[in-house]
Amino acid sequence: MFRGALWLLAGRGCVGRGLSTRSGGSTPDWTEKVSEIKKKIQSALPGGAWDPLYDTSHLPPEHSDVVIVGGGVLGLSVAYWLKRLEKPRGAIRVLVVDRDHTYSRASTGLSVGGIRQQFSLPENIQLSLFSVDFLRNINEYLAVVDDPPLDVQFNPSGYLLLASEKGAAIMENNVKVQRQEGAKVCLMSPEQLQNKFPWINTDGVALASYGLEGEGWFDPWCLLQGLRRKIQSLGVFFCQGEVTRFSTSSSRMQTSGGKEMTLKRIHEVHVKMDHSLEYQPVECALVINAAGAWSGQVAELAGIGKGPPGTLEGTKLPVEPRKRYVYFWHCPEGPGLETPFMADTSGAYFRREGLGHNYLGGCSPTEEEEPDPGNLEVDHDFFQDKVWPHLAHRVPAFQSLKVRSAWAGYYDYNTFDQNGVVGPHPLVVNMYFATGFSGHGLQQAPAVGRAVAEMVLKGQFQTIDLSSLLFSRFYLGEKVEERNII
């Protein structure tokens, strides 16, 4: 039984089955007994009216095999694949803890919803190839009996990336790798680009790459709600609260080289309830850190990075929140229905939104321009000064655009190499990661969730080898560079 194996891994037995509620109606005898008990307790306590018996229905269960910290699309995907791949059915109890079930500040809902295979790393290409297949066949994965089918509104208009003379050779190499991994991508000269998309000004463009299949954009909210609906039907528990502490135990081990190391194991996750001083300890065997932009803080709670600098114990999870703006504008003379998701040589990007000449877009700031991530306020001057000039140069029709709204969201930004962190921590042995994707976590979530579930259930990656994305690379200094970050 997997449940037994998990608890052996955690070094303790399964104590109970968590909270439960009494079923059935009240009887007169029971009502009289409760009344008598109330009177006795009230007579023993000084003053005050009787308060109703304390309601614990909002608390998480006291025991869970797996606690997933973060209820965004990555955390939900891990939960889905754990339940889908578990044997026998119902073997694993999974709890998802998230601070905000409205998702008002969640990166998923604030994303522009792009999906592409135009990456430079084979791992990223493979992740996105699986994810687009997942989206195309989403009801084969996420259908729930008697509920309406999902429509993620996948728009396969492709990605169009532009390169200057300086970036042309890199683009050629990237496309070669993409084709080797099975992506359908073509290279276009400035002349071909002009013929295909006459609304583009090709000044300064030496080469373009265009996704012919499996690229475009979709509705992130639909994917999020579809995953949530499905895993609820599979018995996953949800709790609105904040993880504030981990209870751990330690043991010493000696490496083959004779060096002593301290291994930690998490036994309890302390969950502080929303808008309350209450907290509930949850005994668990495994913790999945899918807390997105705040996963670095969650890792610190487990003691990760608290050791001497330069050691494995002192190596932090290098993931932090980075604020990104998305602008929504209208332009009656703008590009039409054939418009792909375009990324300019400057880094500015845009895509069509709906059928009424509306568009979404933005641009990542430089390190010097990084805005304060302490709030989600929008800097409208950033569009005027840093985004619009590049867009208007590349698409002359955008000279007359009118911004109608804007919002900000967070990247779970990996400051080390802007790539995801997947799999277990080498010292906190029962904490696993699914974070740090620096802007491409949404589009790769279906595949990442499967990879983490494989590692938990089988002890290794089975369908896509993501060994290069393990935590240990931060200590070893082995960067996994992704050149195509938008």
CSV table of C-alpha atoms in Angstrom, one decimal:
chain,number,residue,atom,x,y,z
A,1,MET,CA,0.0,0.0,0.0
A,2,PHE,CA,1.4,3.4,-1.0
A,3,ARG,CA,-0.1,5.0,2.1
A,4,GLY,CA,1.9,2.7,4.3
A,5,ALA,CA,5.1,3.3,2.3
A,6,LEU,CA,4.6,7.0,2.6
A,7,TRP,CA,4.3,6.9,6.4
A,8,LEU,CA,7.4,4.7,6.6
A,9,LEU,CA,9.2,7.3,4.6
A,10,ALA,CA,8.0,10.0,7.0
A,11,GLY,CA,9.2,7.9,9.9
A,12,ARG,CA,5.9,7.6,11.8
A,13,GLY,CA,2.7,5.8,11.6
A,14,CYS,CA,-0.7,7.1,10.4
A,15,VAL,CA,-2.3,8.3,13.6
A,16,GLY,CA,-5.9,8.7,12.4
A,17,ARG,CA,-8.3,9.6,9.7
A,18,GLY,CA,-8.6,13.3,10.3
A,19,LEU,CA,-11.6,15.3,11.2
A,20,SER,CA,-15.1,14.0,10.6
A,21,THR,CA,-18.6,15.3,11.2
A,22,ARG,CA,-21.5,13.5,12.9
A,23,SER,CA,-24.3,12.5,10.4
A,24,GLY,CA,-27.9,11.9,11.1
A,25,GLY,CA,-30.7,14.0,12.7
A,26,SER,CA,-31.0,14.9,16.4
A,27,THR,CA,-33.2,13.0,18.8
A,28,PRO,CA,-35.1,14.3,21.8
A,29,ASP,CA,-32.8,12.3,24.2
A,30,TRP,CA,-29.7,13.7,22.7
A,31,THR,CA,-31.1,17.3,22.8
A,32,GLU,CA,-31.8,16.9,26.5
A,33,LYS,CA,-28.3,15.6,27.2
A,34,VAL,CA,-26.7,18.5,25.4
A,35,SER,CA,-28.9,20.9,27.4
A,36,GLU,CA,-27.8,19.3,30.6
A,37,ILE,CA,-24.1,19.4,29.6
A,38,LYS,CA,-24.4,23.1,28.7
A,39,LYS,CA,-26.0,23.9,32.1
A,40,LYS,CA,-23.3,22.0,34.0
A,41,ILE,CA,-20.4,23.7,32.1
A,42,GLN,CA,-22.1,27.1,32.4
A,43,SER,CA,-22.5,26.7,36.2
A,44,ALA,CA,-18.8,25.9,36.5
A,45,LEU,CA,-17.6,28.9,34.5
A,46,PRO,CA,-17.8,32.5,35.9
A,47,GLY,CA,-20.2,34.8,34.0
A,48,GLY,CA,-21.0,35.0,30.3
A,49,ALA,CA,-23.6,33.5,28.1
A,50,TRP,CA,-23.2,30.0,26.6
A,51,ASP,CA,-21.3,29.9,23.3
A,52,PRO,CA,-22.2,27.2,20.8
A,53,LEU,CA,-20.0,24.2,20.6
A,54,TYR,CA,-16.9,25.1,18.5
A,55,ASP,CA,-17.3,24.5,14.8
A,56,THR,CA,-14.2,22.9,13.2
A,57,SER,CA,-15.6,22.3,9.8
A,58,HIS,CA,-13.3,25.1,8.3
A,59,LEU,CA,-10.1,23.5,9.6
A,60,PRO,CA,-7.9,21.2,7.4
A,61,PRO,CA,-7.7,17.5,8.3
A,62,GLU,CA,-5.3,16.5,11.1
A,63,HIS,CA,-3.5,14.0,8.9
A,64,SER,CA,-2.7,14.0,5.2
A,65,ASP,CA,-0.2,11.9,3.2
A,66,VAL,CA,0.7,14.8,1.0
A,67,VAL,CA,0.3,18.6,1.8
A,68,ILE,CA,0.6,20.8,-1.3
A,69,VAL,CA,1.5,24.4,-0.4
A,70,GLY,CA,0.0,26.6,-3.2
A,71,GLY,CA,-3.3,26.1,-4.9
A,72,GLY,CA,-2.4,27.7,-8.3
A,73,VAL,CA,-2.3,25.7,-11.5
A,74,LEU,CA,1.0,24.0,-10.6
A,75,GLY,CA,-0.1,22.8,-7.2
A,76,LEU,CA,-3.4,21.6,-8.6
A,77,SER,CA,-1.7,19.8,-11.4
A,78,VAL,CA,0.5,17.9,-8.9
A,79,ALA,CA,-2.6,17.0,-6.9
A,80,TYR,CA,-4.4,15.8,-10.1
A,81,TRP,CA,-1.5,13.5,-11.2
A,82,LEU,CA,-1.0,12.1,-7.7
A,83,LYS,CA,-4.6,11.0,-7.7
A,84,ARG,CA,-4.6,9.9,-11.3
A,85,LEU,CA,-1.5,7.7,-10.9
A,86,GLU,CA,-2.2,6.4,-7.4
A,87,LYS,CA,-2.7,2.6,-7.0
A,88,PRO,CA,-5.1,1.5,-5.6
A,89,ARG,CA,-7.7,4.3,-6.1
A,90,GLY,CA,-8.0,6.3,-2.9
A,91,ALA,CA,-4.6,5.3,-1.6
A,92,ILE,CA,-3.3,8.8,-1.1
A,93,ARG,CA,-4.9,11.6,1.0
A,94,VAL,CA,-3.9,14.9,-0.5
A,95,LEU,CA,-4.5,18.4,1.0
A,96,VAL,CA,-4.0,21.6,-0.9
A,97,VAL,CA,-3.4,24.7,1.2
A,98,ASP,CA,-3.7,28.2,-0.4
A,99,ARG,CA,-4.0,31.7,1.1
A,100,ASP,CA,-6.7,32.9,-1.3
A,101,HIS,CA,-9.3,30.7,-2.9
A,102,THR,CA,-10.6,33.7,-4.9
A,103,TYR,CA,-7.3,33.7,-6.8
A,104,SER,CA,-7.5,37.5,-6.9
A,105,ARG,CA,-3.6,37.8,-6.7
A,106,ALA,CA,-2.8,34.4,-8.2
A,107,SER,CA,-0.3,34.4,-11.1
A,108,THR,CA,-2.5,31.9,-13.0
A,109,GLY,CA,-5.5,34.1,-13.4
A,110,LEU,CA,-3.4,37.2,-14.2
A,111,SER,CA,-1.4,35.6,-17.0
A,112,VAL,CA,-1.9,36.2,-20.7
A,113,GLY,CA,-2.2,32.5,-21.2
A,114,GLY,CA,0.4,31.8,-23.9
A,115,ILE,CA,1.8,28.4,-24.8
A,116,ARG,CA,4.7,27.7,-27.0
A,117,GLN,CA,7.4,25.2,-27.9
A,118,GLN,CA,9.9,27.9,-29.0
A,119,PHE,CA,12.4,27.4,-26.2
A,120,SER,CA,16.1,26.7,-26.3
A,121,LEU,CA,16.1,23.8,-23.7
A,122,PRO,CA,14.9,20.4,-24.8
A,123,GLU,CA,13.2,19.9,-21.4
A,124,ASN,CA,11.1,23.0,-21.8
A,125,ILE,CA,10.1,22.0,-25.3
A,126,GLN,CA,9.1,18.6,-24.2
A,127,LEU,CA,7.1,20.0,-21.3
A,128,SER,CA,5.2,22.3,-23.6
A,129,LEU,CA,4.6,19.6,-26.2
A,130,PHE,CA,2.8,17.5,-23.6
A,131,SER,CA,0.9,20.4,-22.2
A,132,VAL,CA,-0.5,21.5,-25.5
A,133,ASP,CA,-1.7,17.9,-26.1
A,134,PHE,CA,-3.3,18.0,-22.6
A,135,LEU,CA,-5.1,21.2,-23.5
A,136,ARG,CA,-6.4,19.9,-26.8
A,137,ASN,CA,-7.7,16.8,-25.1
A,138,ILE,CA,-8.6,18.4,-21.8
A,139,ASN,CA,-11.9,16.6,-21.3
A,140,GLU,CA,-10.2,13.2,-21.6
A,141,TYR,CA,-8.2,14.2,-18.5
A,142,LEU,CA,-10.5,16.6,-16.5
A,143,ALA,CA,-14.1,15.6,-17.4
A,144,VAL,CA,-16.4,15.2,-14.3
A,145,VAL,CA,-19.5,13.1,-14.6
A,146,ASP,CA,-22.7,15.2,-14.9
A,147,ASP,CA,-20.7,18.4,-15.2
A,148,PRO,CA,-20.4,20.4,-18.5
A,149,PRO,CA,-17.3,19.9,-20.7
A,150,LEU,CA,-14.4,22.3,-20.4
A,151,ASP,CA,-13.5,24.7,-23.2
A,152,VAL,CA,-10.1,26.4,-22.6
A,153,GLN,CA,-10.6,28.4,-25.8
A,154,PHE,CA,-7.3,27.4,-27.2
A,155,ASN,CA,-6.4,29.7,-30.1
A,156,PRO,CA,-3.7,28.0,-32.2
A,157,SER,CA,-2.4,31.2,-33.9
A,158,GLY,CA,1.2,30.4,-33.1
A,159,TYR,CA,4.1,32.4,-31.7
A,160,LEU,CA,6.2,34.8,-33.9
A,161,LEU,CA,9.6,35.6,-32.4
A,162,LEU,CA,11.7,38.3,-34.1
A,163,ALA,CA,15.5,38.4,-34.0
A,164,SER,CA,18.0,41.1,-34.8
A,165,GLU,CA,21.3,40.4,-36.6
A,166,LYS,CA,22.9,39.8,-33.2
A,167,GLY,CA,20.3,37.2,-32.2
A,168,ALA,CA,19.8,35.4,-35.6
A,169,ALA,CA,22.4,32.7,-35.0
A,170,ILE,CA,21.0,31.9,-31.6
A,171,MET,CA,17.5,31.7,-33.1
A,172,GLU,CA,18.7,29.3,-35.8
A,173,ASN,CA,20.2,27.0,-33.2
A,174,ASN,CA,17.1,27.2,-31.1
A,175,VAL,CA,14.8,26.2,-34.0
A,176,LYS,CA,17.1,23.3,-34.8
A,177,VAL,CA,16.7,22.0,-31.2
A,178,GLN,CA,12.9,22.6,-31.4
A,179,ARG,CA,12.5,20.6,-34.6
A,180,GLN,CA,14.6,17.8,-33.1
A,181,GLU,CA,12.2,17.5,-30.2
A,182,GLY,CA,9.2,17.4,-32.5
A,183,ALA,CA,8.0,21.0,-32.6
A,184,LYS,CA,6.6,22.4,-35.8
A,185,VAL,CA,8.5,25.7,-36.2
A,186,CYS,CA,9.8,27.5,-39.4
A,187,LEU,CA,12.3,30.2,-40.0
A,188,MET,CA,11.3,33.3,-42.0
A,189,SER,CA,13.4,35.9,-43.7
A,190,PRO,CA,12.4,39.6,-43.5
A,191,GLU,CA,10.9,39.3,-47.0
A,192,GLN,CA,8.8,36.2,-46.1
A,193,LEU,CA,7.8,37.9,-42.9
A,194,GLN,CA,6.5,40.9,-44.7
A,195,ASN,CA,4.6,38.8,-47.2
A,196,LYS,CA,3.0,36.7,-44.4
A,197,PHE,CA,2.2,39.6,-42.1
A,198,PRO,CA,2.1,42.9,-44.1
A,199,TRP,CA,1.3,44.9,-41.0
A,200,ILE,CA,4.8,44.3,-39.6
A,201,ASN,CA,7.6,46.8,-40.1
A,202,THR,CA,10.7,44.5,-40.6
A,203,ASP,CA,13.2,47.3,-39.9
A,204,GLY,CA,16.0,45.7,-37.7
A,205,VAL,CA,14.7,42.2,-38.2
A,206,ALA,CA,17.2,39.7,-39.5
A,207,LEU,CA,15.2,36.5,-38.9
A,208,ALA,CA,11.9,35.3,-37.5
A,209,SER,CA,10.7,32.0,-36.1
A,210,TYR,CA,7.0,31.0,-36.4
A,211,GLY,CA,5.2,28.2,-34.7
A,212,LEU,CA,3.1,26.3,-37.2
A,213,GLU,CA,1.3,24.0,-34.8
A,214,GLY,CA,0.6,23.6,-31.0
A,215,GLU,CA,1.3,27.3,-30.1
A,216,GLY,CA,-1.0,30.2,-29.2
A,217,TRP,CA,-3.0,31.1,-26.1
A,218,PHE,CA,-5.8,29.8,-24.0
A,219,ASP,CA,-8.0,30.7,-21.0
A,220,PRO,CA,-5.9,30.2,-17.8
A,221,TRP,CA,-8.9,30.6,-15.5
A,222,CYS,CA,-10.7,27.7,-17.3
A,223,LEU,CA,-7.7,25.4,-16.8
A,224,LEU,CA,-7.4,26.4,-13.1
A,225,GLN,CA,-11.1,25.8,-12.4
A,226,GLY,CA,-11.1,22.6,-14.5
A,227,LEU,CA,-8.3,21.2,-12.4
A,228,ARG,CA,-9.9,22.3,-9.2
A,229,ARG,CA,-13.2,20.7,-10.1
A,230,LYS,CA,-11.6,17.4,-11.1
A,231,ILE,CA,-9.4,16.9,-8.1
A,232,GLN,CA,-12.3,17.7,-5.8
A,233,SER,CA,-14.2,14.9,-7.5
A,234,LEU,CA,-11.2,12.7,-6.8
A,235,GLY,CA,-11.3,13.4,-3.1
A,236,VAL,CA,-8.6,16.1,-2.7
A,237,PHE,CA,-9.0,18.3,0.4
A,238,PHE,CA,-8.8,22.1,0.2
A,239,CYS,CA,-8.0,24.6,2.9
A,240,GLN,CA,-7.8,28.4,2.9
A,241,GLY,CA,-4.9,29.4,5.1
A,242,GLU,CA,-1.2,30.1,5.3
A,243,VAL,CA,1.6,27.7,6.1
A,244,THR,CA,3.5,29.4,9.0
A,245,ARG,CA,5.7,26.6,10.3
A,246,PHE,CA,7.0,23.1,9.8
A,247,SER,CA,7.8,20.7,12.6
A,248,THR,CA,10.9,18.6,11.6
A,249,SER,CA,13.2,16.0,12.9
A,250,SER,CA,16.9,15.6,12.1
A,251,SER,CA,19.3,12.8,11.6
A,252,ARG,CA,23.0,12.7,10.8
A,253,MET,CA,24.6,10.9,7.9
A,254,GLN,CA,28.0,10.5,6.5
A,255,THR,CA,28.8,10.8,2.8
A,256,SER,CA,31.1,8.4,0.9
A,257,GLY,CA,33.7,11.0,1.2
A,258,GLY,CA,33.5,11.1,5.0
A,259,LYS,CA,31.6,14.4,5.3
A,260,GLU,CA,28.8,14.5,7.9
A,261,MET,CA,25.5,16.0,6.8
A,262,THR,CA,22.2,16.7,8.6
A,263,LEU,CA,19.0,15.3,7.0
A,264,LYS,CA,15.7,16.8,7.9
A,265,ARG,CA,12.2,15.4,7.6
A,266,ILE,CA,9.0,17.4,7.9
A,267,HIS,CA,6.4,15.7,10.2
A,268,GLU,CA,3.8,18.5,10.6
A,269,VAL,CA,2.7,21.5,8.6
A,270,HIS,CA,1.2,24.3,10.7
A,271,VAL,CA,-1.6,26.1,8.9
A,272,LYS,CA,-2.8,29.4,10.1
A,273,MET,CA,-6.5,29.9,9.2
A,274,ASP,CA,-7.5,32.9,7.1
A,275,HIS,CA,-8.6,36.0,9.0
A,276,SER,CA,-8.0,34.2,12.3
A,277,LEU,CA,-5.4,33.5,15.0
A,278,GLU,CA,-6.2,29.8,14.8
A,279,TYR,CA,-3.8,27.3,13.4
A,280,GLN,CA,-4.1,23.6,12.7
A,281,PRO,CA,-1.1,21.2,12.7
A,282,VAL,CA,-1.4,18.6,9.9
A,283,GLU,CA,0.7,15.5,10.1
A,284,CYS,CA,2.0,14.5,6.8
A,285,ALA,CA,4.5,12.3,4.9
A,286,LEU,CA,5.4,14.7,2.0
A,287,VAL,CA,5.2,18.4,1.3
A,288,ILE,CA,5.0,19.8,-2.2
A,289,ASN,CA,6.3,23.4,-2.4
A,290,ALA,CA,4.2,24.9,-5.2
A,291,ALA,CA,3.8,28.3,-3.6
A,292,GLY,CA,4.9,30.2,-6.7
A,293,ALA,CA,6.4,33.6,-6.1
A,294,TRP,CA,6.5,32.9,-2.3
A,295,SER,CA,8.0,29.4,-2.6
A,296,GLY,CA,11.4,30.8,-1.5
A,297,GLN,CA,9.8,31.9,1.8
A,298,VAL,CA,8.1,28.6,2.3
A,299,ALA,CA,11.5,26.8,1.8
A,300,GLU,CA,13.0,29.0,4.5
A,301,LEU,CA,10.3,27.9,6.9
A,302,ALA,CA,11.7,24.4,6.5
A,303,GLY,CA,15.3,25.6,7.2
A,304,ILE,CA,16.4,25.5,3.6
A,305,GLY,CA,19.3,28.0,3.1
A,306,LYS,CA,19.8,28.6,6.8
A,307,GLY,CA,23.2,26.9,7.0
A,308,PRO,CA,26.7,28.3,6.4
A,309,PRO,CA,27.2,30.1,3.1
A,310,GLY,CA,28.8,28.0,0.3
A,311,THR,CA,27.4,24.8,1.7
A,312,LEU,CA,24.5,22.7,0.6
A,313,GLU,CA,22.8,23.5,3.9
A,314,GLY,CA,23.2,27.2,3.2
A,315,THR,CA,21.9,27.1,-0.4
A,316,LYS,CA,18.7,29.0,-0.7
A,317,LEU,CA,15.8,28.3,-3.1
A,318,PRO,CA,16.5,31.3,-5.4
A,319,VAL,CA,12.8,32.1,-6.2
A,320,GLU,CA,11.3,35.5,-5.5
A,321,PRO,CA,8.3,37.5,-6.6
A,322,ARG,CA,8.8,39.8,-9.7
A,323,LYS,CA,6.0,42.1,-10.7
A,324,ARG,CA,5.0,42.1,-14.4
A,325,TYR,CA,2.4,44.5,-16.1
A,326,VAL,CA,-0.1,43.5,-18.7
A,327,TYR,CA,-1.8,46.2,-20.7
A,328,PHE,CA,-5.1,45.9,-22.6
A,329,TRP,CA,-5.6,48.2,-25.6
A,330,HIS,CA,-7.9,48.8,-28.5
A,331,CYS,CA,-6.7,49.7,-32.0
A,332,PRO,CA,-9.3,49.7,-34.9
A,333,GLU,CA,-6.6,49.6,-37.6
A,334,GLY,CA,-4.6,46.9,-35.8
A,335,PRO,CA,-3.7,43.4,-37.1
A,336,GLY,CA,-6.6,41.0,-37.8
A,337,LEU,CA,-7.6,37.4,-37.0
A,338,GLU,CA,-4.4,35.8,-38.3
A,339,THR,CA,-2.3,37.7,-35.7
A,340,PRO,CA,0.1,35.4,-33.8
A,341,PHE,CA,1.5,36.0,-30.3
A,342,MET,CA,4.4,38.2,-31.4
A,343,ALA,CA,7.6,38.9,-29.4
A,344,ASP,CA,9.7,41.8,-30.7
A,345,THR,CA,13.5,42.1,-30.8
A,346,SER,CA,13.1,44.6,-28.0
A,347,GLY,CA,11.3,42.2,-25.7
A,348,ALA,CA,7.9,43.8,-26.1
A,349,TYR,CA,5.1,41.4,-26.9
A,350,PHE,CA,1.4,41.3,-27.8
A,351,ARG,CA,-1.4,39.1,-28.8
A,352,ARG,CA,-4.9,39.5,-30.0
A,353,GLU,CA,-7.7,39.4,-27.5
A,354,GLY,CA,-11.1,38.4,-28.9
A,355,LEU,CA,-12.5,39.6,-32.2
A,356,GLY,CA,-12.9,43.4,-31.7
A,357,HIS,CA,-9.4,44.7,-32.5
A,358,ASN,CA,-8.4,44.4,-28.8
A,359,TYR,CA,-4.9,43.3,-27.7
A,360,LEU,CA,-2.9,42.3,-24.7
A,361,GLY,CA,0.8,42.9,-24.2
A,362,GLY,CA,3.7,44.2,-22.2
A,363,CYS,CA,7.4,43.9,-21.8
A,364,SER,CA,9.7,42.5,-19.0
A,365,PRO,CA,11.7,45.3,-17.4
A,366,THR,CA,15.5,45.3,-17.1
A,367,GLU,CA,17.1,44.4,-13.7
A,368,GLU,CA,17.5,48.1,-13.1
A,369,GLU,CA,13.8,48.8,-13.9
A,370,GLU,CA,12.4,46.0,-11.7
A,371,PRO,CA,9.3,47.4,-9.9
A,372,ASP,CA,8.6,47.0,-6.2
A,373,PRO,CA,6.8,43.6,-5.8
A,374,GLY,CA,5.2,44.7,-2.5
A,375,ASN,CA,2.0,45.6,-4.3
A,376,LEU,CA,0.2,45.0,-7.6
A,377,GLU,CA,-0.2,48.6,-8.6
A,378,VAL,CA,0.3,49.3,-12.3
A,379,ASP,CA,2.9,51.8,-13.6
A,380,HIS,CA,1.1,53.3,-16.7
A,381,ASP,CA,4.2,55.3,-17.5
A,382,PHE,CA,6.1,52.1,-18.1
A,383,PHE,CA,3.8,51.4,-21.1
A,384,GLN,CA,4.1,54.9,-22.4
A,385,ASP,CA,7.9,55.0,-22.1
A,386,LYS,CA,9.1,51.3,-22.5
A,387,VAL,CA,6.4,49.3,-24.3
A,388,TRP,CA,4.4,51.5,-26.7
A,389,PRO,CA,7.4,53.0,-28.6
A,390,HIS,CA,8.6,49.5,-29.5
A,391,LEU,CA,5.1,48.3,-30.4
A,392,ALA,CA,4.4,51.4,-32.6
A,393,HIS,CA,7.7,51.0,-34.4
A,394,ARG,CA,7.1,47.3,-35.1
A,395,VAL,CA,3.4,47.6,-35.9
A,396,PRO,CA,2.8,51.2,-37.3
A,397,ALA,CA,-1.0,50.8,-36.8
A,398,PHE,CA,-0.4,50.8,-33.0
A,399,GLN,CA,0.7,54.4,-33.1
A,400,SER,CA,-3.0,55.2,-32.6
A,401,LEU,CA,-3.8,52.6,-30.0
A,402,LYS,CA,-5.8,53.5,-26.8
A,403,VAL,CA,-5.0,51.6,-23.5
A,404,ARG,CA,-8.3,50.6,-21.9
A,405,SER,CA,-7.1,48.8,-18.8
A,406,ALA,CA,-4.1,47.2,-17.2
A,407,TRP,CA,-3.1,44.9,-14.3
A,408,ALA,CA,-0.1,43.4,-12.7
A,409,GLY,CA,0.8,39.9,-11.7
A,410,TYR,CA,3.7,37.9,-10.3
A,411,TYR,CA,6.4,35.8,-11.9
A,412,ASP,CA,7.9,33.1,-9.6
A,413,TYR,CA,11.2,34.3,-10.7
A,414,ASN,CA,14.2,32.0,-10.4
A,415,THR,CA,17.1,34.5,-10.1
A,416,PHE,CA,19.7,31.7,-10.7
A,417,ASP,CA,18.8,30.7,-14.3
A,418,GLN,CA,15.1,31.5,-14.9
A,419,ASN,CA,14.1,27.9,-15.1
A,420,GLY,CA,11.8,25.6,-13.0
A,421,VAL,CA,12.8,23.7,-9.9
A,422,VAL,CA,11.3,20.2,-9.9
A,423,GLY,CA,11.7,17.3,-7.5
A,424,PRO,CA,13.0,16.7,-4.0
A,425,HIS,CA,15.3,18.7,-1.8
A,426,PRO,CA,18.5,16.8,-1.1
A,427,LEU,CA,18.5,17.5,2.7
A,428,VAL,CA,14.9,18.2,3.6
A,429,VAL,CA,14.1,14.8,2.1
A,430,ASN,CA,10.3,15.0,2.0
A,431,MET,CA,9.9,18.5,0.5
A,432,TYR,CA,9.4,18.5,-3.2
A,433,PHE,CA,9.4,21.5,-5.5
A,434,ALA,CA,7.2,22.6,-8.4
A,435,THR,CA,8.2,26.3,-8.8
A,436,GLY,CA,10.5,28.9,-10.2
A,437,PHE,CA,9.4,28.8,-13.9
A,438,SER,CA,9.8,32.5,-14.3
A,439,GLY,CA,6.8,33.1,-16.5
A,440,HIS,CA,6.2,29.8,-18.2
A,441,GLY,CA,4.8,27.8,-15.3
A,442,LEU,CA,1.2,28.0,-16.5
A,443,GLN,CA,1.8,26.6,-19.9
A,444,GLN,CA,4.0,23.7,-18.6
A,445,ALA,CA,1.9,22.9,-15.5
A,446,PRO,CA,0.2,19.8,-16.9
A,447,ALA,CA,3.5,18.2,-17.6
A,448,VAL,CA,5.3,19.4,-14.5
A,449,GLY,CA,2.5,18.0,-12.3
A,450,ARG,CA,3.0,14.6,-13.9
A,451,ALA,CA,6.8,14.8,-13.4
A,452,VAL,CA,6.5,15.6,-9.7
A,453,ALA,CA,3.9,12.8,-9.2
A,454,GLU,CA,6.2,10.3,-11.0
A,455,MET,CA,9.1,11.3,-8.7
A,456,VAL,CA,6.9,10.9,-5.6
A,457,LEU,CA,5.3,7.6,-6.6
A,458,LYS,CA,8.1,6.0,-8.6
A,459,GLY,CA,11.2,7.6,-7.2
A,460,GLN,CA,12.3,8.9,-10.6
A,461,PHE,CA,11.2,10.9,-13.7
A,462,GLN,CA,9.6,8.5,-16.2
A,463,THR,CA,8.1,10.4,-19.1
A,464,ILE,CA,10.3,13.5,-19.3
A,465,ASP,CA,13.7,13.5,-17.7
A,466,LEU,CA,13.9,16.7,-15.6
A,467,SER,CA,17.1,15.8,-13.7
A,468,SER,CA,18.7,19.1,-14.9
A,469,LEU,CA,16.0,21.0,-13.0
A,470,LEU,CA,16.7,19.5,-9.6
A,471,PHE,CA,17.5,21.7,-6.6
A,472,SER,CA,21.1,20.5,-6.4
A,473,ARG,CA,22.2,22.6,-9.4
A,474,PHE,CA,22.0,25.7,-7.2
A,475,TYR,CA,24.7,24.3,-4.9
A,476,LEU,CA,26.8,22.9,-7.8
A,477,GLY,CA,26.6,26.2,-9.8
A,478,GLU,CA,25.2,24.4,-12.9
A,479,LYS,CA,23.0,26.9,-14.6
A,480,VAL,CA,20.4,25.6,-17.0
A,481,GLU,CA,20.1,28.6,-19.3
A,482,GLU,CA,16.9,29.2,-21.2
A,483,ARG,CA,17.5,31.8,-23.9
A,484,ASN,CA,13.9,32.4,-24.9
A,485,ILE,CA,12.4,34.1,-21.9
A,486,ILE,CA,9.5,36.5,-22.6
